[in-house]
Each structure stands twice: as C-alpha cells, then as structure tokens.
Amino acid sequence: YTQGDGSLNARTFLGFLLQAQAQALAALYITSNVYGHKHTSRTGDPGSMRSDAFVVYSAIMMVQVPVVLMASHTVTAINQIAIWGTAALYWLAMLAYCAFPEGDQYYVMQRLLEGPAFFL
C-alpha cells in the first residue's frame, strides 16, 4: 500500500493499518515462539521482561527488513546495502555489546525506554 498519487484516502490508510497489524503479529509470533515457555511458571520475575524486550526488538528488526524491501518501489544496490547493512549493524552491535561480561544485553530496551527523552 503506497501513496502513489500523493493522496491519503481511506483505502490507503486502511492498508497501512492492516500492514502494521500484520507486522505486530509477526513480531509477537517470533517472540512467543522464542520465549513463550518461560511464562508458564507465572513467577512474575522482572528478569524475563528484560530478555523479552531484547527478543521483541530483534523480532521487529527481522520483520522490518523484508517489509522495507517489499515497500520499496526501486531497489538499487545502494538500497540493498542500506537495508541489509542496518540489520547486520544491529547484530554486530549486539554481539559487541554482549562481549563485555558486565553488559546485560537483555537490559537494552528497558534502559532506552525508562527515560522521558526517548518519547520526545
């Protein structure tokens, strides 16, 4: 769904909403398959929230790369480098971050979202 003629009509808007819903369901599906077994005990351990946040962010990255490829009208070599380079850079940054023992890789999103500056 694109704005080919520049107008945002109801059909285009509904298409964007349905595409966002499908992306959210795909990220939820990936996350629940990776860490769904942890929530059977219902202990309420906040540590599981940290690990889930990392997996959810990774799932969002895995969903967004194909979506950007499908939504692009023209995919050039520069587009390919930018799209796949973003995913590779994310994974390399996470590997580098995990290399430090004092770094808690599961705490990334919780640290990012706790400050009000993130939402501004």
Backbone as XML, in Angstrom:
<?xml version="1.0"?>
<chain id="A" units="angstrom">
  <residue number="1" name="TYR">
    <atom name="N" x="0.836" y="-1.177" z="0.000"/>
    <atom name="CA" x="0.000" y="0.000" z="0.000"/>
    <atom name="C" x="0.880" y="1.239" z="0.000"/>
  </residue>
  <residue number="2" name="THR">
    <atom name="N" x="0.753" y="2.021" z="-1.038"/>
    <atom name="CA" x="1.560" y="3.229" z="-1.147"/>
    <atom name="C" x="0.678" y="4.398" z="-1.516"/>
  </residue>
  <residue number="3" name="GLN">
    <atom name="N" x="1.224" y="5.561" z="-1.376"/>
    <atom name="CA" x="0.540" y="6.780" z="-1.757"/>
    <atom name="C" x="1.017" y="7.172" z="-3.146"/>
  </residue>
  <residue number="4" name="GLY">
    <atom name="N" x="0.637" y="6.417" z="-4.141"/>
    <atom name="CA" x="1.118" y="6.637" z="-5.497"/>
    <atom name="C" x="0.730" y="7.993" z="-6.057"/>
  </residue>
  <residue number="5" name="ASP">
    <atom name="N" x="-0.493" y="8.423" z="-5.820"/>
    <atom name="CA" x="-0.929" y="9.710" z="-6.357"/>
    <atom name="C" x="-0.765" y="10.845" z="-5.351"/>
  </residue>
  <residue number="6" name="GLY">
    <atom name="N" x="-0.219" y="10.567" z="-4.192"/>
    <atom name="CA" x="0.034" y="11.608" z="-3.212"/>
    <atom name="C" x="-1.109" y="11.862" z="-2.250"/>
  </residue>
  <residue number="7" name="SER">
    <atom name="N" x="-2.270" y="11.252" z="-2.484"/>
    <atom name="CA" x="-3.395" y="11.472" z="-1.583"/>
    <atom name="C" x="-3.519" y="10.304" z="-0.605"/>
  </residue>
  <residue number="8" name="LEU">
    <atom name="N" x="-3.889" y="10.629" z="0.585"/>
    <atom name="CA" x="-4.069" y="9.609" z="1.619"/>
    <atom name="C" x="-5.573" y="9.373" z="1.771"/>
  </residue>
  <residue number="9" name="ASN">
    <atom name="N" x="-6.083" y="8.436" z="0.991"/>
    <atom name="CA" x="-7.505" y="8.150" z="1.072"/>
    <atom name="C" x="-7.750" y="7.023" z="2.079"/>
  </residue>
  <residue number="10" name="ALA">
    <atom name="N" x="-9.009" y="6.672" z="2.260"/>
    <atom name="CA" x="-9.373" y="5.672" z="3.277"/>
    <atom name="C" x="-8.789" y="4.299" z="2.964"/>
  </residue>
  <residue number="11" name="ARG">
    <atom name="N" x="-8.742" y="3.920" z="1.692"/>
    <atom name="CA" x="-8.205" y="2.605" z="1.324"/>
    <atom name="C" x="-6.705" y="2.516" z="1.639"/>
  </residue>
  <residue number="12" name="THR">
    <atom name="N" x="-5.968" y="3.570" z="1.323"/>
    <atom name="CA" x="-4.538" y="3.581" z="1.615"/>
    <atom name="C" x="-4.306" y="3.547" z="3.115"/>
  </residue>
  <residue number="13" name="PHE">
    <atom name="N" x="-5.075" y="4.321" z="3.859"/>
    <atom name="CA" x="-4.931" y="4.351" z="5.311"/>
    <atom name="C" x="-5.252" y="2.989" z="5.920"/>
  </residue>
  <residue number="14" name="LEU">
    <atom name="N" x="-6.303" y="2.333" z="5.463"/>
    <atom name="CA" x="-6.652" y="1.005" z="5.943"/>
    <atom name="C" x="-5.557" y="-0.002" z="5.594"/>
  </residue>
  <residue number="15" name="GLY">
    <atom name="N" x="-4.964" y="0.142" z="4.428"/>
    <atom name="CA" x="-3.855" y="-0.727" z="4.039"/>
    <atom name="C" x="-2.667" y="-0.578" z="4.969"/>
  </residue>
  <residue number="16" name="PHE">
    <atom name="N" x="-2.355" y="0.667" z="5.331"/>
    <atom name="CA" x="-1.261" y="0.907" z="6.276"/>
    <atom name="C" x="-1.579" y="0.295" z="7.638"/>
  </residue>
  <residue number="17" name="LEU">
    <atom name="N" x="-2.824" y="0.438" z="8.095"/>
    <atom name="CA" x="-3.207" y="-0.138" z="9.385"/>
    <atom name="C" x="-3.118" y="-1.657" z="9.381"/>
  </residue>
  <residue number="18" name="LEU">
    <atom name="N" x="-3.582" y="-2.278" z="8.310"/>
    <atom name="CA" x="-3.513" y="-3.741" z="8.218"/>
    <atom name="C" x="-2.066" y="-4.228" z="8.127"/>
  </residue>
  <residue number="19" name="GLN">
    <atom name="N" x="-1.236" y="-3.493" z="7.415"/>
    <atom name="CA" x="0.173" y="-3.861" z="7.325"/>
    <atom name="C" x="0.850" y="-3.734" z="8.689"/>
  </residue>
  <residue number="20" name="ALA">
    <atom name="N" x="0.535" y="-2.703" z="9.442"/>
    <atom name="CA" x="1.102" y="-2.539" z="10.784"/>
    <atom name="C" x="0.630" y="-3.651" z="11.714"/>
  </residue>
  <residue number="21" name="GLN">
    <atom name="N" x="-0.629" y="-4.045" z="11.580"/>
    <atom name="CA" x="-1.158" y="-5.137" z="12.402"/>
    <atom name="C" x="-0.458" y="-6.449" z="12.071"/>
  </residue>
  <residue number="22" name="ALA">
    <atom name="N" x="-0.228" y="-6.708" z="10.802"/>
    <atom name="CA" x="0.472" y="-7.936" z="10.398"/>
    <atom name="C" x="1.909" y="-7.937" z="10.919"/>
  </residue>
  <residue number="23" name="GLN">
    <atom name="N" x="2.567" y="-6.782" z="10.894"/>
    <atom name="CA" x="3.929" y="-6.696" z="11.415"/>
    <atom name="C" x="3.951" y="-6.943" z="12.919"/>
  </residue>
  <residue number="24" name="ALA">
    <atom name="N" x="2.990" y="-6.384" z="13.625"/>
    <atom name="CA" x="2.929" y="-6.595" z="15.075"/>
    <atom name="C" x="2.673" y="-8.058" z="15.409"/>
  </residue>
  <residue number="25" name="LEU">
    <atom name="N" x="1.795" y="-8.692" z="14.653"/>
    <atom name="CA" x="1.530" y="-10.115" z="14.889"/>
    <atom name="C" x="2.744" y="-10.979" z="14.572"/>
  </residue>
  <residue number="26" name="ALA">
    <atom name="N" x="3.488" y="-10.630" z="13.537"/>
    <atom name="CA" x="4.703" y="-11.383" z="13.212"/>
    <atom name="C" x="5.747" y="-11.236" z="14.317"/>
  </residue>
  <residue number="27" name="ALA">
    <atom name="N" x="5.921" y="-10.019" z="14.834"/>
    <atom name="CA" x="6.872" y="-9.820" z="15.933"/>
    <atom name="C" x="6.424" y="-10.565" z="17.186"/>
  </residue>
  <residue number="28" name="LEU">
    <atom name="N" x="5.121" y="-10.565" z="17.473"/>
    <atom name="CA" x="4.599" y="-11.299" z="18.623"/>
    <atom name="C" x="4.785" y="-12.800" z="18.446"/>
  </residue>
  <residue number="29" name="TYR">
    <atom name="N" x="4.563" y="-13.297" z="17.241"/>
    <atom name="CA" x="4.726" y="-14.719" z="16.956"/>
    <atom name="C" x="6.182" y="-15.152" z="17.153"/>
  </residue>
  <residue number="30" name="ILE">
    <atom name="N" x="7.114" y="-14.359" z="16.637"/>
    <atom name="CA" x="8.533" y="-14.688" z="16.804"/>
    <atom name="C" x="8.902" y="-14.682" z="18.280"/>
  </residue>
  <residue number="31" name="THR">
    <atom name="N" x="8.466" y="-13.660" z="19.003"/>
    <atom name="CA" x="8.800" y="-13.543" z="20.416"/>
    <atom name="C" x="8.194" y="-14.666" z="21.237"/>
  </residue>
  <residue number="32" name="SER">
    <atom name="N" x="6.935" y="-14.982" z="20.992"/>
    <atom name="CA" x="6.292" y="-16.026" z="21.791"/>
    <atom name="C" x="6.869" y="-17.402" z="21.490"/>
  </residue>
  <residue number="33" name="ASN">
    <atom name="N" x="7.335" y="-17.634" z="20.274"/>
    <atom name="CA" x="7.966" y="-18.913" z="19.977"/>
    <atom name="C" x="9.345" y="-19.034" z="20.595"/>
  </residue>
  <residue number="34" name="VAL">
    <atom name="N" x="10.049" y="-17.918" z="20.748"/>
    <atom name="CA" x="11.386" y="-17.972" z="21.332"/>
    <atom name="C" x="11.306" y="-18.078" z="22.849"/>
  </residue>
  <residue number="35" name="TYR">
    <atom name="N" x="10.462" y="-17.257" z="23.477"/>
    <atom name="CA" x="10.433" y="-17.200" z="24.935"/>
    <atom name="C" x="9.077" y="-17.538" z="25.537"/>
  </residue>
  <residue number="36" name="GLY">
    <atom name="N" x="8.199" y="-18.179" z="24.817"/>
    <atom name="CA" x="6.878" y="-18.495" z="25.335"/>
    <atom name="C" x="6.893" y="-19.482" z="26.481"/>
  </residue>
  <residue number="37" name="HIS">
    <atom name="N" x="7.848" y="-20.392" z="26.487"/>
    <atom name="CA" x="7.901" y="-21.414" z="27.535"/>
    <atom name="C" x="8.286" y="-20.833" z="28.888"/>
  </residue>
  <residue number="38" name="LYS">
    <atom name="N" x="8.885" y="-19.655" z="28.927"/>
    <atom name="CA" x="9.315" y="-19.070" z="30.194"/>
    <atom name="C" x="8.147" y="-18.575" z="31.028"/>
  </residue>
  <residue number="39" name="HIS">
    <atom name="N" x="7.043" y="-18.268" z="30.415"/>
    <atom name="CA" x="5.933" y="-17.657" z="31.139"/>
    <atom name="C" x="4.923" y="-18.668" z="31.671"/>
  </residue>
  <residue number="40" name="THR">
    <atom name="N" x="5.263" y="-19.934" z="31.617"/>
    <atom name="CA" x="4.328" y="-20.929" z="32.123"/>
    <atom name="C" x="4.329" y="-20.974" z="33.648"/>
  </residue>
  <residue number="41" name="SER">
    <atom name="N" x="5.448" y="-20.576" z="34.289"/>
    <atom name="CA" x="5.503" y="-20.637" z="35.750"/>
    <atom name="C" x="4.783" y="-19.468" z="36.401"/>
  </residue>
  <residue number="42" name="ARG">
    <atom name="N" x="4.632" y="-18.360" z="35.679"/>
    <atom name="CA" x="3.949" y="-17.152" z="36.180"/>
    <atom name="C" x="4.545" y="-16.666" z="37.507"/>
  </residue>
  <residue number="43" name="THR">
    <atom name="N" x="5.875" y="-16.606" z="37.570"/>
    <atom name="CA" x="6.538" y="-16.153" z="38.790"/>
    <atom name="C" x="6.563" y="-14.640" z="38.900"/>
  </residue>
  <residue number="44" name="GLY">
    <atom name="N" x="6.429" y="-13.952" z="37.803"/>
    <atom name="CA" x="6.472" y="-12.500" z="37.842"/>
    <atom name="C" x="7.875" y="-11.945" z="37.949"/>
  </residue>
  <residue number="45" name="ASP">
    <atom name="N" x="8.860" y="-12.723" z="37.544"/>
    <atom name="CA" x="10.254" y="-12.297" z="37.606"/>
    <atom name="C" x="10.493" y="-11.182" z="36.591"/>
  </residue>
  <residue number="46" name="PRO">
    <atom name="N" x="10.983" y="-10.007" z="37.033"/>
    <atom name="CA" x="11.211" y="-8.931" z="36.067"/>
    <atom name="C" x="12.360" y="-9.236" z="35.108"/>
  </residue>
  <residue number="47" name="GLY">
    <atom name="N" x="13.196" y="-10.211" z="35.420"/>
    <atom name="CA" x="14.269" y="-10.581" z="34.513"/>
    <atom name="C" x="13.747" y="-11.084" z="33.192"/>
  </residue>
  <residue number="48" name="SER">
    <atom name="N" x="12.575" y="-11.720" z="33.214"/>
    <atom name="CA" x="12.003" y="-12.209" z="31.967"/>
    <atom name="C" x="11.565" y="-11.046" z="31.082"/>
  </residue>
  <residue number="49" name="MET">
    <atom name="N" x="11.179" y="-9.921" z="31.682"/>
    <atom name="CA" x="10.816" y="-8.753" z="30.890"/>
    <atom name="C" x="12.014" y="-8.226" z="30.121"/>
  </residue>
  <residue number="50" name="ARG">
    <atom name="N" x="13.185" y="-8.234" z="30.760"/>
    <atom name="CA" x="14.380" y="-7.735" z="30.088"/>
    <atom name="C" x="14.742" y="-8.616" z="28.903"/>
  </residue>
  <residue number="51" name="SER">
    <atom name="N" x="14.690" y="-9.917" z="29.082"/>
    <atom name="CA" x="15.039" y="-10.804" z="27.970"/>
    <atom name="C" x="13.996" y="-10.720" z="26.867"/>
  </residue>
  <residue number="52" name="ASP">
    <atom name="N" x="12.740" y="-10.571" z="27.228"/>
    <atom name="CA" x="11.691" y="-10.438" z="26.222"/>
    <atom name="C" x="11.852" y="-9.151" z="25.420"/>
  </residue>
  <residue number="53" name="ALA">
    <atom name="N" x="12.266" y="-8.080" z="26.080"/>
    <atom name="CA" x="12.458" y="-6.813" z="25.379"/>
    <atom name="C" x="13.535" y="-6.947" z="24.312"/>
  </residue>
  <residue number="54" name="PHE">
    <atom name="N" x="14.594" y="-7.654" z="24.616"/>
    <atom name="CA" x="15.660" y="-7.865" z="23.632"/>
    <atom name="C" x="15.154" y="-8.690" z="22.456"/>
  </residue>
  <residue number="55" name="VAL">
    <atom name="N" x="14.408" y="-9.730" z="22.747"/>
    <atom name="CA" x="13.902" y="-10.601" z="21.682"/>
    <atom name="C" x="12.856" y="-9.874" z="20.846"/>
  </residue>
  <residue number="56" name="VAL">
    <atom name="N" x="12.010" y="-9.074" z="21.477"/>
    <atom name="CA" x="10.999" y="-8.319" z="20.732"/>
    <atom name="C" x="11.676" y="-7.335" z="19.780"/>
  </residue>
  <residue number="57" name="TYR">
    <atom name="N" x="12.710" y="-6.644" z="20.269"/>
    <atom name="CA" x="13.403" y="-5.690" z="19.400"/>
    <atom name="C" x="14.079" y="-6.422" z="18.245"/>
  </residue>
  <residue number="58" name="SER">
    <atom name="N" x="14.652" y="-7.589" z="18.517"/>
    <atom name="CA" x="15.255" y="-8.383" z="17.445"/>
    <atom name="C" x="14.196" y="-8.859" z="16.459"/>
  </residue>
  <residue number="59" name="ALA">
    <atom name="N" x="13.035" y="-9.250" z="16.960"/>
    <atom name="CA" x="11.949" y="-9.687" z="16.077"/>
    <atom name="C" x="11.461" y="-8.537" z="15.206"/>
  </residue>
  <residue number="60" name="ILE">
    <atom name="N" x="11.398" y="-7.348" z="15.769"/>
    <atom name="CA" x="10.999" y="-6.185" z="14.985"/>
    <atom name="C" x="11.997" y="-5.925" z="13.864"/>
  </residue>
  <residue number="61" name="MET">
    <atom name="N" x="13.288" y="-6.082" z="14.170"/>
    <atom name="CA" x="14.306" y="-5.922" z="13.128"/>
    <atom name="C" x="14.129" y="-6.966" z="12.031"/>
  </residue>
  <residue number="62" name="MET">
    <atom name="N" x="13.834" y="-8.211" z="12.417"/>
    <atom name="CA" x="13.665" y="-9.274" z="11.422"/>
    <atom name="C" x="12.410" y="-9.055" z="10.577"/>
  </residue>
  <residue number="63" name="VAL">
    <atom name="N" x="11.401" y="-8.417" z="11.128"/>
    <atom name="CA" x="10.168" y="-8.162" z="10.380"/>
    <atom name="C" x="10.339" y="-6.943" z="9.479"/>
  </residue>
  <residue number="64" name="GLN">
    <atom name="N" x="11.046" y="-5.938" z="9.935"/>
    <atom name="CA" x="11.143" y="-4.693" z="9.183"/>
    <atom name="C" x="12.000" y="-4.793" z="7.928"/>
  </residue>
  <residue number="65" name="VAL">
    <atom name="N" x="13.023" y="-5.620" z="7.935"/>
    <atom name="CA" x="13.885" y="-5.724" z="6.747"/>
    <atom name="C" x="13.093" y="-6.201" z="5.527"/>
  </residue>
  <residue number="66" name="PRO">
    <atom name="N" x="12.325" y="-7.300" z="5.616"/>
    <atom name="CA" x="11.532" y="-7.680" z="4.431"/>
    <atom name="C" x="10.434" y="-6.675" z="4.086"/>
  </residue>
  <residue number="67" name="VAL">
    <atom name="N" x="9.876" y="-6.019" z="5.093"/>
    <atom name="CA" x="8.822" y="-5.040" z="4.822"/>
    <atom name="C" x="9.387" y="-3.863" z="4.038"/>
  </residue>
  <residue number="68" name="VAL">
    <atom name="N" x="10.562" y="-3.396" z="4.415"/>
    <atom name="CA" x="11.174" y="-2.285" z="3.684"/>
    <atom name="C" x="11.499" y="-2.709" z="2.259"/>
  </residue>
  <residue number="69" name="LEU">
    <atom name="N" x="11.973" y="-3.946" z="2.095"/>
    <atom name="CA" x="12.254" y="-4.434" z="0.745"/>
    <atom name="C" x="10.989" y="-4.510" z="-0.106"/>
  </residue>
  <residue number="70" name="MET">
    <atom name="N" x="9.882" y="-4.976" z="0.494"/>
    <atom name="CA" x="8.637" y="-5.094" z="-0.263"/>
    <atom name="C" x="8.022" y="-3.730" z="-0.567"/>
  </residue>
  <residue number="71" name="ALA">
    <atom name="N" x="8.224" y="-2.754" z="0.317"/>
    <atom name="CA" x="7.611" y="-1.445" z="0.127"/>
    <atom name="C" x="8.413" y="-0.548" z="-0.804"/>
  </residue>
  <residue number="72" name="SER">
    <atom name="N" x="9.647" y="-0.915" z="-1.082"/>
    <atom name="CA" x="10.479" y="-0.089" z="-1.961"/>
    <atom name="C" x="10.024" y="-0.249" z="-3.407"/>
  </residue>
  <residue number="73" name="HIS">
    <atom name="N" x="9.874" y="0.868" z="-4.081"/>
    <atom name="CA" x="9.474" y="0.825" z="-5.485"/>
    <atom name="C" x="10.654" y="0.440" z="-6.361"/>
  </residue>
  <residue number="74" name="THR">
    <atom name="N" x="11.793" y="1.000" z="-6.077"/>
    <atom name="CA" x="13.015" y="0.655" z="-6.799"/>
    <atom name="C" x="14.056" y="0.252" z="-5.776"/>
  </residue>
  <residue number="75" name="VAL">
    <atom name="N" x="14.620" y="-0.911" z="-5.962"/>
    <atom name="CA" x="15.635" y="-1.404" z="-5.039"/>
    <atom name="C" x="16.956" y="-1.442" z="-5.803"/>
  </residue>
  <residue number="76" name="THR">
    <atom name="N" x="17.803" y="-0.487" z="-5.476"/>
    <atom name="CA" x="19.102" y="-0.412" z="-6.129"/>
    <atom name="C" x="20.144" y="-1.060" z="-5.227"/>
  </residue>
  <residue number="77" name="ALA">
    <atom name="N" x="21.364" y="-1.092" z="-5.693"/>
    <atom name="CA" x="22.450" y="-1.667" z="-4.889"/>
    <atom name="C" x="22.663" y="-0.847" z="-3.618"/>
  </residue>
  <residue number="78" name="ILE">
    <atom name="N" x="22.488" y="0.438" z="-3.712"/>
    <atom name="CA" x="22.643" y="1.292" z="-2.520"/>
    <atom name="C" x="21.535" y="0.990" z="-1.518"/>
  </residue>
  <residue number="79" name="ASN">
    <atom name="N" x="20.308" y="0.783" z="-2.013"/>
    <atom name="CA" x="19.203" y="0.401" z="-1.126"/>
    <atom name="C" x="19.490" y="-0.927" z="-0.438"/>
  </residue>
  <residue number="80" name="GLN">
    <atom name="N" x="19.982" y="-1.889" z="-1.194"/>
    <atom name="CA" x="20.300" y="-3.194" z="-0.620"/>
    <atom name="C" x="21.350" y="-3.070" z="0.478"/>
  </residue>
  <residue number="81" name="ILE">
    <atom name="N" x="22.391" y="-2.300" z="0.213"/>
    <atom name="CA" x="23.448" y="-2.111" z="1.218"/>
    <atom name="C" x="22.877" y="-1.440" z="2.460"/>
  </residue>
  <residue number="82" name="ALA">
    <atom name="N" x="22.043" y="-0.439" z="2.272"/>
    <atom name="CA" x="21.467" y="0.266" z="3.425"/>
    <atom name="C" x="20.519" y="-0.630" z="4.222"/>
  </residue>
  <residue number="83" name="ILE">
    <atom name="N" x="19.676" y="-1.376" z="3.529"/>
    <atom name="CA" x="18.679" y="-2.210" z="4.212"/>
    <atom name="C" x="19.347" y="-3.354" z="4.953"/>
  </residue>
  <residue number="84" name="TRP">
    <atom name="N" x="20.163" y="-4.131" z="4.243"/>
    <atom name="CA" x="20.810" y="-5.283" z="4.889"/>
    <atom name="C" x="21.922" y="-4.832" z="5.825"/>
  </residue>
  <residue number="85" name="GLY">
    <atom name="N" x="22.533" y="-3.687" z="5.524"/>
    <atom name="CA" x="23.576" y="-3.159" z="6.407"/>
    <atom name="C" x="23.021" y="-2.752" z="7.760"/>
  </residue>
  <residue number="86" name="THR">
    <atom name="N" x="21.789" y="-2.252" z="7.782"/>
    <atom name="CA" x="21.163" y="-1.887" z="9.049"/>
    <atom name="C" x="20.969" y="-3.115" z="9.933"/>
  </residue>
  <residue number="87" name="ALA">
    <atom name="N" x="20.473" y="-4.199" z="9.340"/>
    <atom name="CA" x="20.283" y="-5.430" z="10.112"/>
    <atom name="C" x="21.624" y="-5.991" z="10.577"/>
  </residue>
  <residue number="88" name="ALA">
    <atom name="N" x="22.610" y="-6.004" z="9.687"/>
    <atom name="CA" x="23.933" y="-6.522" z="10.063"/>
    <atom name="C" x="24.573" y="-5.656" z="11.145"/>
  </residue>
  <residue number="89" name="LEU">
    <atom name="N" x="24.428" y="-4.348" z="11.030"/>
    <atom name="CA" x="24.984" y="-3.444" z="12.040"/>
    <atom name="C" x="24.326" y="-3.665" z="13.394"/>
  </residue>
  <residue number="90" name="TYR">
    <atom name="N" x="23.021" y="-3.910" z="13.401"/>
    <atom name="CA" x="22.327" y="-4.197" z="14.655"/>
    <atom name="C" x="22.890" y="-5.452" z="15.315"/>
  </residue>
  <residue number="91" name="TRP">
    <atom name="N" x="23.014" y="-6.529" z="14.542"/>
    <atom name="CA" x="23.521" y="-7.782" z="15.114"/>
    <atom name="C" x="24.973" y="-7.654" z="15.540"/>
  </residue>
  <residue number="92" name="LEU">
    <atom name="N" x="25.792" y="-6.934" z="14.783"/>
    <atom name="CA" x="27.189" y="-6.736" z="15.185"/>
    <atom name="C" x="27.280" y="-5.902" z="16.459"/>
  </residue>
  <residue number="93" name="ALA">
    <atom name="N" x="26.429" y="-4.888" z="16.565"/>
    <atom name="CA" x="26.426" y="-4.076" z="17.780"/>
    <atom name="C" x="26.004" y="-4.912" z="18.986"/>
  </residue>
  <residue number="94" name="MET">
    <atom name="N" x="25.017" y="-5.774" z="18.809"/>
    <atom name="CA" x="24.597" y="-6.636" z="19.922"/>
    <atom name="C" x="25.679" y="-7.644" z="20.294"/>
  </residue>
  <residue number="95" name="LEU">
    <atom name="N" x="26.385" y="-8.191" z="19.295"/>
    <atom name="CA" x="27.488" y="-9.109" z="19.595"/>
    <atom name="C" x="28.614" y="-8.393" z="20.335"/>
  </residue>
  <residue number="96" name="ALA">
    <atom name="N" x="28.933" y="-7.178" z="19.908"/>
    <atom name="CA" x="29.969" y="-6.413" z="20.600"/>
    <atom name="C" x="29.528" y="-6.057" z="22.014"/>
  </residue>
  <residue number="97" name="TYR">
    <atom name="N" x="28.280" y="-5.710" z="22.165"/>
    <atom name="CA" x="27.758" y="-5.367" z="23.486"/>
    <atom name="C" x="27.771" y="-6.573" z="24.414"/>
  </residue>
  <residue number="98" name="CYS">
    <atom name="N" x="27.479" y="-7.752" z="23.857"/>
    <atom name="CA" x="27.451" y="-8.970" z="24.662"/>
    <atom name="C" x="28.849" y="-9.476" z="24.996"/>
  </residue>
  <residue number="99" name="ALA">
    <atom name="N" x="29.855" y="-8.985" z="24.300"/>
    <atom name="CA" x="31.225" y="-9.436" z="24.558"/>
    <atom name="C" x="31.724" y="-8.968" z="25.916"/>
  </residue>
  <residue number="100" name="PHE">
    <atom name="N" x="31.159" y="-7.904" z="26.435"/>
    <atom name="CA" x="31.561" y="-7.401" z="27.745"/>
    <atom name="C" x="30.751" y="-8.102" z="28.827"/>
  </residue>
  <residue number="101" name="PRO">
    <atom name="N" x="31.414" y="-8.763" z="29.782"/>
    <atom name="CA" x="30.664" y="-9.505" z="30.794"/>
    <atom name="C" x="29.781" y="-8.616" z="31.666"/>
  </residue>
  <residue number="102" name="GLU">
    <atom name="N" x="30.191" y="-7.377" z="31.886"/>
    <atom name="CA" x="29.369" y="-6.512" z="32.732"/>
    <atom name="C" x="28.158" y="-5.959" z="31.992"/>
  </residue>
  <residue number="103" name="GLY">
    <atom name="N" x="28.130" y="-6.123" z="30.692"/>
    <atom name="CA" x="26.985" y="-5.655" z="29.911"/>
    <atom name="C" x="25.856" y="-6.671" z="29.950"/>
  </residue>
  <residue number="104" name="ASP">
    <atom name="N" x="24.663" y="-6.201" z="30.251"/>
    <atom name="CA" x="23.498" y="-7.081" z="30.267"/>
    <atom name="C" x="22.707" y="-6.800" z="29.005"/>
  </residue>
  <residue number="105" name="GLN">
    <atom name="N" x="22.892" y="-7.643" z="27.984"/>
    <atom name="CA" x="22.287" y="-7.373" z="26.690"/>
    <atom name="C" x="20.772" y="-7.368" z="26.726"/>
  </residue>
  <residue number="106" name="TYR">
    <atom name="N" x="20.190" y="-7.980" z="27.734"/>
    <atom name="CA" x="18.734" y="-8.022" z="27.808"/>
    <atom name="C" x="18.152" y="-6.751" z="28.407"/>
  </residue>
  <residue number="107" name="TYR">
    <atom name="N" x="18.994" y="-5.865" z="28.861"/>
    <atom name="CA" x="18.539" y="-4.666" z="29.545"/>
    <atom name="C" x="18.516" y="-3.448" z="28.622"/>
  </residue>
  <residue number="108" name="VAL">
    <atom name="N" x="18.831" y="-3.638" z="27.350"/>
    <atom name="CA" x="18.969" y="-2.525" z="26.429"/>
    <atom name="C" x="17.673" y="-1.732" z="26.298"/>
  </residue>
  <residue number="109" name="MET">
    <atom name="N" x="16.577" y="-2.392" z="25.951"/>
    <atom name="CA" x="15.333" y="-1.663" z="25.720"/>
    <atom name="C" x="14.774" y="-1.055" z="27.004"/>
  </residue>
  <residue number="110" name="GLN">
    <atom name="N" x="14.947" y="-1.738" z="28.111"/>
    <atom name="CA" x="14.454" y="-1.179" z="29.367"/>
    <atom name="C" x="15.210" y="0.105" z="29.708"/>
  </residue>
  <residue number="111" name="ARG">
    <atom name="N" x="16.511" y="0.121" z="29.461"/>
    <atom name="CA" x="17.289" y="1.330" z="29.700"/>
    <atom name="C" x="16.896" y="2.429" z="28.722"/>
  </residue>
  <residue number="112" name="LEU">
    <atom name="N" x="16.636" y="2.076" z="27.476"/>
    <atom name="CA" x="16.247" y="3.087" z="26.494"/>
    <atom name="C" x="14.889" y="3.695" z="26.802"/>
  </residue>
  <residue number="113" name="LEU">
    <atom name="N" x="13.948" y="2.879" z="27.249"/>
    <atom name="CA" x="12.577" y="3.342" z="27.419"/>
    <atom name="C" x="12.300" y="3.973" z="28.776"/>
  </residue>
  <residue number="114" name="GLU">
    <atom name="N" x="13.230" y="3.867" z="29.726"/>
    <atom name="CA" x="12.924" y="4.400" z="31.055"/>
    <atom name="C" x="13.016" y="5.917" z="31.116"/>
  </residue>
  <residue number="115" name="GLY">
    <atom name="N" x="13.796" y="6.525" z="30.257"/>
    <atom name="CA" x="13.932" y="7.978" z="30.277"/>
    <atom name="C" x="12.860" y="8.658" z="29.459"/>
  </residue>
  <residue number="116" name="PRO">
    <atom name="N" x="12.381" y="9.807" z="29.918"/>
    <atom name="CA" x="11.336" y="10.509" z="29.158"/>
    <atom name="C" x="11.860" y="11.100" z="27.855"/>
  </residue>
  <residue number="117" name="ALA">
    <atom name="N" x="13.174" y="11.249" z="27.709"/>
    <atom name="CA" x="13.719" y="11.826" z="26.481"/>
    <atom name="C" x="13.485" y="10.926" z="25.280"/>
  </residue>
  <residue number="118" name="PHE">
    <atom name="N" x="13.331" y="9.639" z="25.498"/>
    <atom name="CA" x="13.081" y="8.711" z="24.395"/>
    <atom name="C" x="11.762" y="9.027" z="23.702"/>
  </residue>
  <residue number="119" name="PHE">
    <atom name="N" x="10.769" y="9.440" z="24.461"/>
    <atom name="CA" x="9.441" y="9.660" z="23.910"/>
    <atom name="C" x="9.261" y="11.064" z="23.347"/>
  </residue>
  <residue number="120" name="LEU">
    <atom name="N" x="10.246" y="11.919" z="23.475"/>
    <atom name="CA" x="10.115" y="13.287" z="22.956"/>
    <atom name="C" x="10.437" y="13.363" z="21.536"/>
  </residue>
</chain>
